[in-house]
Amino acid sequence: MRRTPREFGKTFSGQAAELCRLTTANGLEADVTDYGATLVSLRYPDQNGKVRDLVLGYDSVLGYETGSCYFGATVGRNANRIRGAVFDLNGQEYHLSANEGRNNLHSGPNGYSFRLWQIREAEQKENAITFHLSSPDGDQGFPGNLEASVTYELTGDGALKIHYEAVSDQSTLINMTNHGYFNLNGHDSGNVLNQWMELEAEYYTPVCASSALPTGEIREVAGTPFDFRRPKKIGQEIEDGDIQIGRAGGYDHNFVINGVSGALRKAASAFSEESGIAMEVWTDLPCVQFYTANFVEGQKGKEGAVYGKRSGFCLETQYFPNSINTPGFPVFVLQPGKRWEATTIYRFYHMA
Ligand code: BGC
């Protein structure tokens, strides 16, 4: 293991954050911080050997603490939205904070993305690091003492593997994701509209007019701008006046990944002609939120970069958003004493 911890600044409350570097022989290199168990940088050589950093991020913990974009962060206990910031579980009502109108987004202002996680030295594997978080009963409003961990691992075949585990002593909701914003030309290269996207999804979940919550419908992508079953440039239909795209200011929708959840399968592929870098996303979760950074504006990022609208794309693997409040959506509830595990793999390569 070649892990070199570096200081990454201090939080407002004076806690020191650490930056750890993971490296592999094939040139893929990742920097991760214990603040938010966040992926800060992901460097990979392009087709000409020039190293590019493929994810948006900040230079120190300050950016992550004050930012609202969730660059590279681990989101939990529940990613995406919960209508009315309330849900019923086993006959009991639970209240979360409303931080997007009346709804809850990414578990509210005190989400796991804004906590200092513990680095678990003992669990280190080659080119891997595990972050651990204890989330007490009632934390953010959720029931159950939860012990959660996230492991980042660089694998020999050029992939970043993210593995989640959690156990709770009461039934609870869990829906953890990574909120990486990818740009296959480099984090500071402008927008991603010319980059190609393919999504392994026959269906997506349209959003409401008044909020970004799913309406509850599971709609076919066929014949709509949401049809990424064959590779298409991200920008091809993004300004076409589609009602659903208009509601979100771009793509910000949940896609239902083909195949059986619980088994690792391909969710998405992306490619840039300019850099020759391609990526694939594999997951055992049922869905993926494809978000085109519609609300990113003037964000002062790493190394002097300023990120604007559509300067990256997110592929946030997840359960159906707001499923606990949506008849017809499959709901995942973590049962007491049962171990929850999920894996998402971001694999990088060069297009031949
Ligand atoms: C949401 C977006 C939101 C972004 C940053 C995404 O998961 O779907 O609407 O702007 O996260 O919070």
PDB file of N, CA, C and O and ligand atoms in Angstrom, residues 68-70 80-81 100 105-106 177 179 181 212 248 252-253 289 291 294-295 314 316 318, ligand 1:
ATOM      1  N   SER A  68     -22.392  23.530  -1.614  1.00  0.00           N
ATOM      2  CA  SER A  68     -23.684  22.831  -1.580  1.00  0.00           C
ATOM      3  C   SER A  68     -23.822  21.873  -2.765  1.00  0.00           C
ATOM      4  O   SER A  68     -24.912  21.426  -3.075  1.00  0.00           O
ATOM      5  N   CYS A  69     -22.698  21.589  -3.426  1.00  0.00           N
ATOM      6  CA  CYS A  69     -22.777  20.743  -4.634  1.00  0.00           C
ATOM      7  C   CYS A  69     -22.511  19.274  -4.353  1.00  0.00           C
ATOM      8  O   CYS A  69     -22.723  18.436  -5.203  1.00  0.00           O
ATOM      9  N   TYR A  70     -21.964  18.958  -3.179  1.00  0.00           N
ATOM     10  CA  TYR A  70     -21.647  17.565  -2.818  1.00  0.00           C
ATOM     11  C   TYR A  70     -20.595  16.952  -3.728  1.00  0.00           C
ATOM     12  O   TYR A  70     -20.649  15.762  -4.017  1.00  0.00           O
ATOM     13  N   ASN A  80     -30.724  11.545  -2.131  1.00  0.00           N
ATOM     14  CA  ASN A  80     -31.885  12.017  -2.893  1.00  0.00           C
ATOM     15  C   ASN A  80     -32.999  12.517  -1.941  1.00  0.00           C
ATOM     16  O   ASN A  80     -32.706  12.899  -0.824  1.00  0.00           O
ATOM     17  N   ARG A  81     -34.227  12.501  -2.410  1.00  0.00           N
ATOM     18  CA  ARG A  81     -35.263  13.284  -1.716  1.00  0.00           C
ATOM     19  C   ARG A  81     -36.281  12.447  -0.946  1.00  0.00           C
ATOM     20  O   ARG A  81     -36.575  11.324  -1.339  1.00  0.00           O
ATOM     21  N   GLU A 100     -34.990  21.520   1.170  1.00  0.00           N
ATOM     22  CA  GLU A 100     -35.252  21.896  -0.229  1.00  0.00           C
ATOM     23  C   GLU A 100     -36.754  22.129  -0.310  1.00  0.00           C
ATOM     24  O   GLU A 100     -37.523  21.196  -0.515  1.00  0.00           O
ATOM     25  N   LEU A 105     -33.465  16.808   1.120  1.00  0.00           N
ATOM     26  CA  LEU A 105     -32.514  16.396   0.076  1.00  0.00           C
ATOM     27  C   LEU A 105     -31.226  15.930   0.745  1.00  0.00           C
ATOM     28  O   LEU A 105     -30.661  16.641   1.585  1.00  0.00           O
ATOM     29  N   HIS A 106     -30.775  14.744   0.352  1.00  0.00           N
ATOM     30  CA  HIS A 106     -29.489  14.202   0.819  1.00  0.00           C
ATOM     31  C   HIS A 106     -29.363  14.216   2.351  1.00  0.00           C
ATOM     32  O   HIS A 106     -28.298  14.478   2.904  1.00  0.00           O
ATOM     33  N   THR A 177     -24.784   6.945  -1.420  1.00  0.00           N
ATOM     34  CA  THR A 177     -24.242   7.053  -2.769  1.00  0.00           C
ATOM     35  C   THR A 177     -22.974   7.876  -2.747  1.00  0.00           C
ATOM     36  O   THR A 177     -22.641   8.504  -1.733  1.00  0.00           O
ATOM     37  N   HIS A 179     -21.330  11.129  -4.756  1.00  0.00           N
ATOM     38  CA  HIS A 179     -21.812  12.240  -5.563  1.00  0.00           C
ATOM     39  C   HIS A 179     -20.701  12.811  -6.448  1.00  0.00           C
ATOM     40  O   HIS A 179     -20.608  14.024  -6.637  1.00  0.00           O
ATOM     41  N   TYR A 181     -18.688  14.210  -9.495  1.00  0.00           N
ATOM     42  CA  TYR A 181     -18.996  14.898 -10.756  1.00  0.00           C
ATOM     43  C   TYR A 181     -17.841  14.586 -11.695  1.00  0.00           C
ATOM     44  O   TYR A 181     -16.704  15.022 -11.445  1.00  0.00           O
ATOM     45  N   ALA A 212     -38.295  18.449  -7.437  1.00  0.00           N
ATOM     46  CA  ALA A 212     -37.564  17.438  -8.211  1.00  0.00           C
ATOM     47  C   ALA A 212     -37.884  16.025  -7.727  1.00  0.00           C
ATOM     48  O   ALA A 212     -37.164  15.078  -8.030  1.00  0.00           O
ATOM     49  N   ALA A 248     -36.087  20.199 -14.593  1.00  0.00           N
ATOM     50  CA  ALA A 248     -34.857  19.999 -13.815  1.00  0.00           C
ATOM     51  C   ALA A 248     -33.714  20.887 -14.315  1.00  0.00           C
ATOM     52  O   ALA A 248     -32.625  20.858 -13.743  1.00  0.00           O
ATOM     53  N   ASP A 252     -31.624  15.454 -14.433  1.00  0.00           N
ATOM     54  CA  ASP A 252     -31.496  15.304 -12.978  1.00  0.00           C
ATOM     55  C   ASP A 252     -32.568  14.295 -12.592  1.00  0.00           C
ATOM     56  O   ASP A 252     -33.496  14.604 -11.847  1.00  0.00           O
ATOM     57  N   HIS A 253     -32.427  13.103 -13.161  1.00  0.00           N
ATOM     58  CA  HIS A 253     -33.490  12.105 -13.077  1.00  0.00           C
ATOM     59  C   HIS A 253     -32.930  10.743 -12.684  1.00  0.00           C
ATOM     60  O   HIS A 253     -31.784  10.414 -12.981  1.00  0.00           O
ATOM     61  N   GLN A 289     -28.956   8.070 -10.533  1.00  0.00           N
ATOM     62  CA  GLN A 289     -29.385   9.448 -10.796  1.00  0.00           C
ATOM     63  C   GLN A 289     -28.381  10.046 -11.769  1.00  0.00           C
ATOM     64  O   GLN A 289     -27.197  10.165 -11.468  1.00  0.00           O
ATOM     65  N   TYR A 291     -27.255  13.259 -13.383  1.00  0.00           N
ATOM     66  CA  TYR A 291     -27.397  14.695 -13.087  1.00  0.00           C
ATOM     67  C   TYR A 291     -26.311  15.451 -13.844  1.00  0.00           C
ATOM     68  O   TYR A 291     -25.131  15.090 -13.760  1.00  0.00           O
ATOM     69  N   ASN A 294     -26.734  20.908 -13.297  1.00  0.00           N
ATOM     70  CA  ASN A 294     -27.575  22.025 -13.743  1.00  0.00           C
ATOM     71  C   ASN A 294     -27.529  23.224 -12.798  1.00  0.00           C
ATOM     72  O   ASN A 294     -27.766  24.347 -13.216  1.00  0.00           O
ATOM     73  N   PHE A 295     -27.252  22.938 -11.520  1.00  0.00           N
ATOM     74  CA  PHE A 295     -27.300  24.017 -10.521  1.00  0.00           C
ATOM     75  C   PHE A 295     -25.916  24.450 -10.063  1.00  0.00           C
ATOM     76  O   PHE A 295     -25.775  25.147  -9.062  1.00  0.00           O
ATOM     77  N   CYS A 314     -22.963  13.533 -13.003  1.00  0.00           N
ATOM     78  CA  CYS A 314     -22.993  12.615 -11.865  1.00  0.00           C
ATOM     79  C   CYS A 314     -23.745  11.355 -12.267  1.00  0.00           C
ATOM     80  O   CYS A 314     -24.741  11.427 -12.999  1.00  0.00           O
ATOM     81  N   GLU A 316     -25.086   8.826  -9.816  1.00  0.00           N
ATOM     82  CA  GLU A 316     -25.250   8.480  -8.399  1.00  0.00           C
ATOM     83  C   GLU A 316     -26.095   7.213  -8.303  1.00  0.00           C
ATOM     84  O   GLU A 316     -27.301   7.253  -8.544  1.00  0.00           O
ATOM     85  N   GLN A 318     -28.220   4.335  -6.629  1.00  0.00           N
ATOM     86  CA  GLN A 318     -29.151   4.541  -5.512  1.00  0.00           C
ATOM     87  C   GLN A 318     -30.356   3.612  -5.584  1.00  0.00           C
ATOM     88  O   GLN A 318     -30.550   2.896  -6.565  1.00  0.00           O
TER      89      GLN A 318
HETATM   90  C1  BGC B   1     -29.767  16.184  -7.058  1.00  0.00           C
HETATM   91  C2  BGC B   1     -29.718  17.576  -7.624  1.00  0.00           C
HETATM   92  C3  BGC B   1     -28.898  18.436  -6.682  1.00  0.00           C
HETATM   93  C4  BGC B   1     -27.530  17.821  -6.515  1.00  0.00           C
HETATM   94  C5  BGC B   1     -26.682  18.562  -5.507  1.00  0.00           C
HETATM   95  C6  BGC B   1     -28.380  15.657  -6.984  1.00  0.00           C
HETATM   96  O1  BGC B   1     -28.384  14.363  -6.463  1.00  0.00           O
HETATM   97  O2  BGC B   1     -30.610  15.335  -7.793  1.00  0.00           O
HETATM   98  O3  BGC B   1     -31.004  18.117  -7.791  1.00  0.00           O
HETATM   99  O4  BGC B   1     -28.784  19.743  -7.155  1.00  0.00           O
HETATM  100  O5  BGC B   1     -27.657  16.485  -6.103  1.00  0.00           O
HETATM  101  O6  BGC B   1     -27.310  18.614  -4.304  1.00  0.00           O
END
